[in-house]
Amino acid sequence: LDRDPVLLEAARLDVPPAAARGPLHGAPVGLKDIIHTSALPTRMGSPAYADFAPSRDAACVRRLVDAGGYALGKTVTTELAYMHPGKTRNPWNAVHTPGGSSQGSAAAVAAGHVPAALGTQTNGSVIRPAAYCGVVGFKPTLGVIPFDGTSLFSQTLDTIGTFTRTVADAALVVGPLSLGTIPRRLVAMDRAPRFAFLGGFPWTTIGGDVDEALDAAAMRLRDAGAEVVAVALPDALGDTTRVHRTIMLHQAVSNLGPLQDRARTRLSATLNAALDEGRAINAAAYALALVGRHAMIAAATDWLSRYDALLVPSAPAGAPASLDGTGDPSCCTLASLLGAPAITLPVARDAHGMPLGLQLVAPAGDDARLLAVAAWCEERLPFAGLV
């Protein structure tokens, strides 16, 4: 946060007449510190970027400014948006992780520092920290918000998302950033939704608190008139985690390998290990993973098209009581691999008082419907935030 430029920017935004003001007029937004900003430092959560000075703003920042918003400040990211944590703590309890990699963005919104923040997701980096911090996290369809000018980890997976206090605010922010691809005003549901309820994934174990919270939420939604159909994960999607990791780490080497070559000692052991693993993935395995991903997208689109949304856990448990890691992203891997829109709503608290989220997923391109469904759920699943 650089106080004087922020106050000058706010004053500048007060000058235009009401008719000339954009849909985000005067809205202060936090930006994950892998998003390039020419007027604020961009450090990527890494000492390797201590002297980095972007010459221009990222595309999403330019769209934010064009809509009348401005950057209040940069939010802490894990190192280069991978899994080595930064200094942020969870505002619900400072001994718990806020998640990652968009940890500062989630915590800033939860603590009331900003009404909205931008983050990115490659695996679970929007949905998981939003769930851990008890806010609404929205990952749109891949490519809806341009990634240009944001540090790239995986071109097939990286997606810019939002953190807000409500679903309506998520739509308000993402609308201008998508140039209207996603409407900034929610369209009310004209009927109760139909959900596919998947209580977990075969590649992870869901904790008892999460099981109970999702069962209770599903019951409340049924009582409100929704159809909630218990489903199993289709066999065609069973290899999700391997395919995702193969693509993610192989592409990470193409994007961050040169940095590792010249600055390995300035990178964490966590990131070095991931990049070394990526270097061991051969071209044939990578090509097969890309083919597998396309087949999975087709299978998932056919499966999900029968429902308004898939209802799943946002994370296997509440935020761990540790600052040495960022938690388990495995409940987010499916939506990330598919490039599908996903949103998490805070719905309960675990035995330690930490927030628990409910995640909704829809086929790629169904962002507007997903937001409408999420708003319908939000109205029937009230949750008291920190502020």
Short mmCIF file of N, CA and C in Angstrom, two decimals, residues 4 17 125 180 242 330 334:
data_model
loop_
_atom_site.label_atom_id
_atom_site.label_comp_id
_atom_site.label_asym_id
_atom_site.label_seq_id
_atom_site.Cartn_x
_atom_site.Cartn_y
_atom_site.Cartn_z
N ASP A 4 -0.04 7.84 -0.46
CA ASP A 4 -0.24 9.09 -1.20
C ASP A 4 -0.78 8.88 -2.61
N PRO A 17 -18.09 13.78 -13.95
CA PRO A 17 -19.51 13.78 -13.58
C PRO A 17 -20.06 12.37 -13.52
N SER A 125 -6.01 -22.07 -6.26
CA SER A 125 -5.48 -20.84 -5.68
C SER A 125 -6.47 -19.70 -5.51
N GLY A 180 -18.03 -7.70 -20.49
CA GLY A 180 -19.43 -8.02 -20.69
C GLY A 180 -19.72 -9.45 -21.07
N ARG A 242 -3.53 -36.76 -12.16
CA ARG A 242 -2.30 -37.04 -12.91
C ARG A 242 -2.21 -36.16 -14.15
N SER A 330 -6.85 -30.23 -3.64
CA SER A 330 -7.34 -31.31 -4.50
C SER A 330 -8.82 -31.23 -4.83
N LEU A 334 -10.39 -30.57 -10.43
CA LEU A 334 -11.26 -30.91 -11.56
C LEU A 334 -11.65 -29.67 -12.33
#
